[in-house]
Coordinates of C-alpha atoms in Angstrom, one line a residue:
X161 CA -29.1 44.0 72.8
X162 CA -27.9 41.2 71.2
X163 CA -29.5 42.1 67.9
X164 CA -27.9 45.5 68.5
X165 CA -24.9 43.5 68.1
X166 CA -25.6 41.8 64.7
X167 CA -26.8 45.0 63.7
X168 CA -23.1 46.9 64.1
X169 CA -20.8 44.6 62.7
X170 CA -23.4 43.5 59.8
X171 CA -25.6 46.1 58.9
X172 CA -24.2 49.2 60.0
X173 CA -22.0 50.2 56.8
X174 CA -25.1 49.6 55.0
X175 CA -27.8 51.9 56.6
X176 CA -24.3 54.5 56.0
X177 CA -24.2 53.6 52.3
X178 CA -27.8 54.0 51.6
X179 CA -28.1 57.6 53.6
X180 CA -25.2 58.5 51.7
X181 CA -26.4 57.5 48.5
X182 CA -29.8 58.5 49.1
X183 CA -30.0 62.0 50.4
X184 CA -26.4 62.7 48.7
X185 CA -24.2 62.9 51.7
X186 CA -20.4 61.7 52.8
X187 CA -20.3 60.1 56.3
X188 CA -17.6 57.9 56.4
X189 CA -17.7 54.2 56.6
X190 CA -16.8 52.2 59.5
X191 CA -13.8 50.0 59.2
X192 CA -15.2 47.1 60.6
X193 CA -14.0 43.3 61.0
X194 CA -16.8 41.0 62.0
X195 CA -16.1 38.2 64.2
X196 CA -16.3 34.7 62.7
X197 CA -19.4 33.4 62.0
X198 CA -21.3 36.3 63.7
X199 CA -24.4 35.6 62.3
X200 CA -24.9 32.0 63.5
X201 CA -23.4 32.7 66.9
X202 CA -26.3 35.9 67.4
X203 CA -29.3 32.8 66.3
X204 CA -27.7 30.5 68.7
X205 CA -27.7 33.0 71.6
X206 CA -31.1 34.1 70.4
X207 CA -32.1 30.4 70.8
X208 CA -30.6 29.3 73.6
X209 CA -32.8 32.8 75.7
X210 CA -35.8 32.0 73.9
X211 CA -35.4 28.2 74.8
X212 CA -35.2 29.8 78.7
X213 CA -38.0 32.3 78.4
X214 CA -40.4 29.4 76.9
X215 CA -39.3 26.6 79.9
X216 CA -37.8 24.4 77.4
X217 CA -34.2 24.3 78.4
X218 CA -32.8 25.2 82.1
X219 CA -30.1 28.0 82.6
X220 CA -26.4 26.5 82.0
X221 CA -24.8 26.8 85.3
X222 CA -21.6 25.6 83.8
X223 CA -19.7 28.7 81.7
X224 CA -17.5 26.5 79.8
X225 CA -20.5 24.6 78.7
X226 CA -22.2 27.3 77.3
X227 CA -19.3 28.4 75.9
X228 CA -18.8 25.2 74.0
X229 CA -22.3 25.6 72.8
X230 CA -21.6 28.8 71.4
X231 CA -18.2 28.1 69.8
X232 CA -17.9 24.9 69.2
X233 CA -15.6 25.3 65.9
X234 CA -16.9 22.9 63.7
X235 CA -20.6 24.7 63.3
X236 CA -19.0 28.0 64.2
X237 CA -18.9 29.6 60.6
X238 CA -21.3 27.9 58.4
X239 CA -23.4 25.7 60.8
X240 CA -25.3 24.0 61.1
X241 CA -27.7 26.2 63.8
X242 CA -28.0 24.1 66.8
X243 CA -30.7 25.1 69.6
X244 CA -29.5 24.7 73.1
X245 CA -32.1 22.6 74.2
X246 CA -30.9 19.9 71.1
X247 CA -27.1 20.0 72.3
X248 CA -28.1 20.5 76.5
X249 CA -27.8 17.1 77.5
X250 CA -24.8 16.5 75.0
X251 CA -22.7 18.6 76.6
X252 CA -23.3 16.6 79.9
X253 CA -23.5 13.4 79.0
X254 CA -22.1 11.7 75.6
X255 CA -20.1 8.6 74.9
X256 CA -17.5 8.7 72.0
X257 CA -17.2 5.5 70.3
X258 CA -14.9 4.0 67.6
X259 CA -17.8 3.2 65.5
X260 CA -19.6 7.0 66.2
X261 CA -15.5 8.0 65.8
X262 CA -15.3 5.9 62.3
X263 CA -18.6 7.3 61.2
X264 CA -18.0 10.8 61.5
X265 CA -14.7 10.5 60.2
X266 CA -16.4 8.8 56.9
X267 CA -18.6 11.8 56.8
X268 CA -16.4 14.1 56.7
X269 CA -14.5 12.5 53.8
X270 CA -17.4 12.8 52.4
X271 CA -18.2 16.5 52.6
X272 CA -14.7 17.5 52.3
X273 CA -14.9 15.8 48.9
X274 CA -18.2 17.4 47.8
X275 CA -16.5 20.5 48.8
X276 CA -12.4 20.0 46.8
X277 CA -13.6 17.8 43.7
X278 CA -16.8 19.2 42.5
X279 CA -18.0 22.7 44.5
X280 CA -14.6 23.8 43.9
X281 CA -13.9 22.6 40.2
X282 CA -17.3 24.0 39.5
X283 CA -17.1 27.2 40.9
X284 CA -13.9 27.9 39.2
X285 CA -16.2 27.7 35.9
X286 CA -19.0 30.3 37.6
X287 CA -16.8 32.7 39.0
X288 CA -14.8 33.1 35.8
X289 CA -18.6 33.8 33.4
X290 CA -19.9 35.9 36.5
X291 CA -16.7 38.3 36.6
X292 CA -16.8 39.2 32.8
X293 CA -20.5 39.9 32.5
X294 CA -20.1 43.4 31.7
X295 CA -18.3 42.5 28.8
X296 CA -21.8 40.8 27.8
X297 CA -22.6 37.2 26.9
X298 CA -24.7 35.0 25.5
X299 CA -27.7 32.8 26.7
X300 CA -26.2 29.4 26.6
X301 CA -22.9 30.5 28.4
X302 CA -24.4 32.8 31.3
X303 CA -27.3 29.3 32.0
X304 CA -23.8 27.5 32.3
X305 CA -22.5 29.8 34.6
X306 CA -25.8 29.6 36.3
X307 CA -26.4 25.9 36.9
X308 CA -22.4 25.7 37.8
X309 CA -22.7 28.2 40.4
X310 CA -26.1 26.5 41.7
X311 CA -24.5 23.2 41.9
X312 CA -21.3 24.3 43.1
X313 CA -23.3 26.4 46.5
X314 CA -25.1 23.3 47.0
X315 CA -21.8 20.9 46.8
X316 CA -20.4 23.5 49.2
X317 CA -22.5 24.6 51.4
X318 CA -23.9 20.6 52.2
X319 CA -20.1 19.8 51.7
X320 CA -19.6 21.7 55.1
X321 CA -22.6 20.8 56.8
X322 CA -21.1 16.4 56.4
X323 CA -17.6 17.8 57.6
X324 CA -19.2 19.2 60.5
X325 CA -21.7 16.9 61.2
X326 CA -19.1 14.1 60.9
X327 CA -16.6 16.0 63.4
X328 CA -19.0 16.7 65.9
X329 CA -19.5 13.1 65.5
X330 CA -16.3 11.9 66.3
X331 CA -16.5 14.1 69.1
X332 CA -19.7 12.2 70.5
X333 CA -21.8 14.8 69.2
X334 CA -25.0 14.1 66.9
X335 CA -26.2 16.9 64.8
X336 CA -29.1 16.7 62.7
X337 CA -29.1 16.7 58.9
X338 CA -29.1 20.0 57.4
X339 CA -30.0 19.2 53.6
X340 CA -32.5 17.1 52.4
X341 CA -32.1 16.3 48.0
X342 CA -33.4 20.2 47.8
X343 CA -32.8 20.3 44.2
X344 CA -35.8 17.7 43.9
X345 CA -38.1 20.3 45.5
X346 CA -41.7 20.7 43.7
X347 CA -42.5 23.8 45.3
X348 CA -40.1 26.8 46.8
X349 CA -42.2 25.7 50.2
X350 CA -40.5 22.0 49.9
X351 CA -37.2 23.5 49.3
X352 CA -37.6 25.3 52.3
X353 CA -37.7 21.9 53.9
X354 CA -35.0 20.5 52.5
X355 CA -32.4 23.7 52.0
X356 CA -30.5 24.6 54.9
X357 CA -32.9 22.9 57.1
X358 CA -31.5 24.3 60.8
X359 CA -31.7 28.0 59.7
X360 CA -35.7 27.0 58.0
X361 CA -36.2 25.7 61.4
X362 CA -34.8 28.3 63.8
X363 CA -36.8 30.9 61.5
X364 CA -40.1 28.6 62.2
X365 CA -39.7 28.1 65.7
X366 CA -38.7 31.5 66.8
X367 CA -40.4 34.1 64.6
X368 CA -42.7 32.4 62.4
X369 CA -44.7 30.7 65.4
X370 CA -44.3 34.1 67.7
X371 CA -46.1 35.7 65.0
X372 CA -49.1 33.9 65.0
X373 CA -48.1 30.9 62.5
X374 CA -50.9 29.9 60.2
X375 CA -53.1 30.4 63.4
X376 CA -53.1 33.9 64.4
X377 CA -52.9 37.2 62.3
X378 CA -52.5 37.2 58.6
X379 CA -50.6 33.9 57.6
X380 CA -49.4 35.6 54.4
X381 CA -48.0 38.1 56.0
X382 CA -46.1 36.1 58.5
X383 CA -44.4 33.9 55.8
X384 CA -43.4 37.6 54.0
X385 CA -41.7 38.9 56.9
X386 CA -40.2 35.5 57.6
X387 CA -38.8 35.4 54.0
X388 CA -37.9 38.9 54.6
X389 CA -35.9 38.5 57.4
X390 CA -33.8 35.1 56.0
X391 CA -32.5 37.5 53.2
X392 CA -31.7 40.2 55.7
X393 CA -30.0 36.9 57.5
X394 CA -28.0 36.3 54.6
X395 CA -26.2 39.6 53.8
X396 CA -25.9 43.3 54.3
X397 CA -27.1 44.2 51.1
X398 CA -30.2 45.2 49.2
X399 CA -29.9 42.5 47.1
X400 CA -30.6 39.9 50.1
X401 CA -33.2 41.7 50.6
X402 CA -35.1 41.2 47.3
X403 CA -33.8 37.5 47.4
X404 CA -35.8 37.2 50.4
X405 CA -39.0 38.9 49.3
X406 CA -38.6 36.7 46.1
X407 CA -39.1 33.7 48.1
X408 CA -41.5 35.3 50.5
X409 CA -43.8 36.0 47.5
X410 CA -43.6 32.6 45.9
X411 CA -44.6 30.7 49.2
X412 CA -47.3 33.0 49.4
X413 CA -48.4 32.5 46.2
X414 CA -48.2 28.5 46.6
X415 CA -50.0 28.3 50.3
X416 CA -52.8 30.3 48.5
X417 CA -52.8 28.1 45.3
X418 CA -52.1 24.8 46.9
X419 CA -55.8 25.0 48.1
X420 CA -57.3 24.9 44.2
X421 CA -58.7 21.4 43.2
X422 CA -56.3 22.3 40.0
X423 CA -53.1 22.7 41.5
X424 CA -52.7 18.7 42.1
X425 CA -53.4 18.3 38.3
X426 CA -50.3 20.1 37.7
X427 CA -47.7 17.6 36.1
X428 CA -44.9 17.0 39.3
X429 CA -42.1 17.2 36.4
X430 CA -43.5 20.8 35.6
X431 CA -44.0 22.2 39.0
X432 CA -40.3 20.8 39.6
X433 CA -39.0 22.5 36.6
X434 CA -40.2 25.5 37.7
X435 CA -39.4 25.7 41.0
X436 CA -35.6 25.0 40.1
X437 CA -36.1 27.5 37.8
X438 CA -37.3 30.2 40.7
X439 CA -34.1 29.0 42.9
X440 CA -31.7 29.2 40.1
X441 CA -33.1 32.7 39.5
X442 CA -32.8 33.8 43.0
X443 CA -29.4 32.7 43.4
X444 CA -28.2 35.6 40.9
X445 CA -28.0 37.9 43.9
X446 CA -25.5 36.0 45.3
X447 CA -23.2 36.8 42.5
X448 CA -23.9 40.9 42.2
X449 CA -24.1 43.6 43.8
X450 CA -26.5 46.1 43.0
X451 CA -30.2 45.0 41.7
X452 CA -29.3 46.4 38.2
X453 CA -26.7 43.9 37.6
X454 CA -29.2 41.2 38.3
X455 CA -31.2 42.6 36.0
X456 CA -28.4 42.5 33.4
X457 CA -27.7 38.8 33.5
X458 CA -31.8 38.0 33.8
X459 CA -31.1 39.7 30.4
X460 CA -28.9 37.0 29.3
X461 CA -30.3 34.1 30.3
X462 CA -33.0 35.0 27.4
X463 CA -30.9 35.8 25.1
X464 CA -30.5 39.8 25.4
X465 CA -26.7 39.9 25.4
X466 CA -24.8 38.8 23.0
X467 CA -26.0 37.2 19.3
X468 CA -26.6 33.8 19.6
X469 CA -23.2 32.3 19.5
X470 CA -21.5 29.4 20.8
X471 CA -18.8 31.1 23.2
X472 CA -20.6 28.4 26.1
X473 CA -18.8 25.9 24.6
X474 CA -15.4 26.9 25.7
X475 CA -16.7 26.4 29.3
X476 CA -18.8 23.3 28.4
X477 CA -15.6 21.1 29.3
X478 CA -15.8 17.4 29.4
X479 CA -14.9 18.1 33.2
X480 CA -17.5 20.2 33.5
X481 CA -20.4 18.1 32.0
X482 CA -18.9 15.1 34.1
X483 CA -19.7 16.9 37.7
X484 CA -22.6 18.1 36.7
X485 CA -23.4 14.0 35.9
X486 CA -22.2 13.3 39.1
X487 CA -24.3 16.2 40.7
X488 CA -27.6 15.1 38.9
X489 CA -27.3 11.4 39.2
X490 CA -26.3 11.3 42.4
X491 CA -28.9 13.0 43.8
X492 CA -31.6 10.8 42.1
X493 CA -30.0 7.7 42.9
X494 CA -28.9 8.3 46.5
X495 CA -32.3 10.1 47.5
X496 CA -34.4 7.2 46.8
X497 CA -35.5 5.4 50.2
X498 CA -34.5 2.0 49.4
X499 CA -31.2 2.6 47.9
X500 CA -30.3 4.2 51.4
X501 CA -32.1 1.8 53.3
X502 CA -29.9 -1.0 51.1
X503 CA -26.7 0.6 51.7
X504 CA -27.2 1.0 55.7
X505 CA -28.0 -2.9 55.5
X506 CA -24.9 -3.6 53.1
X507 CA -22.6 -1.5 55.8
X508 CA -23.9 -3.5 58.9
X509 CA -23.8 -6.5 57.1
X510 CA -21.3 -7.2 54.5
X511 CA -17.8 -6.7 54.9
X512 CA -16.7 -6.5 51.1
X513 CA -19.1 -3.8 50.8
X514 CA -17.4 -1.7 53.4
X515 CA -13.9 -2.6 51.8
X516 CA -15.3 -1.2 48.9
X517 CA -16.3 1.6 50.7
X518 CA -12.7 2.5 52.8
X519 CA -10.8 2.2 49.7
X520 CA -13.4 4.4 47.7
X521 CA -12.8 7.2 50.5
X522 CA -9.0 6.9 50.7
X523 CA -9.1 7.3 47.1
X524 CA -11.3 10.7 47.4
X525 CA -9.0 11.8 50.2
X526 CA -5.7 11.6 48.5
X527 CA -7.4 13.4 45.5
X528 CA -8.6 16.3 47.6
X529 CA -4.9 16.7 48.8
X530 CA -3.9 16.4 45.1
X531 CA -6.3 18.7 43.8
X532 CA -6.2 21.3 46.8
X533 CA -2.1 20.9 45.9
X534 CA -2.5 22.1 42.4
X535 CA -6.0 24.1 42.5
X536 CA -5.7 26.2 45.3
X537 CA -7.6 27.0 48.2
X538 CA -11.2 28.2 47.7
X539 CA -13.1 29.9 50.5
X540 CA -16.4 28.5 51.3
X541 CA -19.1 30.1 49.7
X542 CA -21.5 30.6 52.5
X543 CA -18.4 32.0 54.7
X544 CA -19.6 35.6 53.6
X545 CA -22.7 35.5 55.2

């Protein structure tokens, strides 16, 4: 029943649009307005019954408990997914601190800044290439659209995940990380691991393990239909669809390789650069509609548009090239284990470090103001799905 409900306000229109297209017919489309975040509230209810049936959390006797569970507003559209049995006991019993109140409030700085002055800024740049591909272009400028739009989602969507990991922090609430580096990844199975981490895990937990895992059944096939399912997750279109099965495929492909005494020979830098290479790829069909416009700008990012030409310099702002810096060194400095380890000592322990450190995120807060002032509001990018 409750998939019945995902299915109507999701996937409805869809199984409509393909009849129609398919066998040539002219039912009409439902005009439908999905609730908020419709998707995550279905996996959290899906969790919190499946927590039940398996004996690892006990019935909420309290409505307005549950109901916090389910709607607590600042998971509610983008997550991240909580299981019932990881927030039970926080909805009992939690103690909100200055310090957990001061924390979260630095985290969400934080993401709201990853989100105003770079995901923002850099979408701008995408969204601009993406909407005149028809028109045709060449390789450079669509693989600047490209890496934008990568690092933009990524800015975005981990942007949101800190703002609401930081409020449910001031609100006594501890969330686990959703996002680990993923853009470091050296295998589409690793990035898996480190890209939206709750939704990888709800996926594991409740279909991948019910299916047999790497235990029972064919293994392959249970990562395919996994794979298959997360870009059925993701939107009601084909195109998810294919995104999904793209993945599904190249985790298949890896588990089986990953066993050859050669693989390990394999330079890390080249099975990196591929895999970011896959990703980028895949994230084309979050930018089209139909599979033959993903098609058309694989085209272009070898070369099959336009003449060689250098229109990509227009968008190859010194803005531009700066975020990406920021993106890029960022994640290489700040995902190294003693550079975090040093800055948790340096914030226990040293009280210039954490002047430093309230002035840097005033600073980024009056320029989000400033720059959602004269930029505009921009939607988050995952709110679609």
């Amino acid at each position: 029943m409750i998939l019945g409900v995902l299915f109507y306000y999701k996937y409805l229109n869809l199984i409509i649009t393909t009849y129609n297209d398919i066998l040539h017919r002219d039912f009409f489309l439902w005009e439908i307005i999905a609730p908020l975040g419709i998707s995550f509230i279905i996996f959290q209810c899906i969790s919190y019954l499946m927590d039940l049936y398996q004996g690892k959390a006990q019935t909420s006797r309290n409505f307005l408990d549950f109901a916090l569970y389910i709607s607590f507003f600042p998971k509610l559209s983008q997550g991240p997914i909580v299981k019932y049995k990881d927030m039970e006991t926080q909805l009992k019993y939690r103690t909100i601190t200055f310090d957990k109140f001061l924390r979260g409030l630095e985290r969400f700085i934080m993401g709201l800044s990853k989100k105003v002055l770079i995901a923002d800024i850099l979408g701008q740049t995408s969204s601009s290439i993406f909407y005149s591909m028809g028109m045709g272009m060449d390789a450079g400028t669509a693989w600047i659209a490209l890496i934008s739009y990568s690092f933009s989602l990524y800015m975005d969507f981990s942007g949101y995940s800190d703002m609401a990991i930081g409020m449910a922090a001031m609100m006594g609430f501890e969330f686990k990380e959703n996002f680990n580096f993923p853009y470091l990844s050296t295998s589409i199975t690793e990035f898996w691991r480190r890209w939206h981490m709750s939704l990888g895990a709800w996926f594991r937990e409740y279909l991948y393990f019910p299916l047999g895992g790497s235990r029972k059944g064919n293994v392959y096939l249970n990562l395919f239909v996994v794979f298959l399912a997360t870009g059925i997750w993701h939107g009601a279109a084909w195109v998810y669809l294919f995104w999904g099965a793209m993945h599904g495929v190249c985790v298949v492909v890896e588990r089986y390789i990953m066993k050859k005494s050669w693989y390990e020979k394999i330079p890390v830098f080249l099975r990196w650069a591929a895999t970011f290479f896959i990703v980028n790829i895949g994230w084309i069909t979050f930018n089209v509609t139909k599979f033959d416009e993903f098609t058309e700008f694989l085209g272009y990012l070898f070369g099959m548009g336009t003449p060689i030409s250098f229109t990509g310099l227009f968008y190859l702002t010194p803005r531009l090239v700066t975020l990406w810096a920021v993106v890029i060194l960022g994640t290489l400095i700040f995902s190294r284990k003693k550079v975090q380890v040093q800055l948790i000592k340096w914030n226990e322990e040293s009280q210039v470090f954490n002047g430093i450190k309230y002035v840097f995120l005033l600073g980024c807060l009056f320029l989000c103001f400033v720059t959602s002032v004269s930029e505009g509001y921009q939607p988050f990018l995952y709110f679609q799905f």
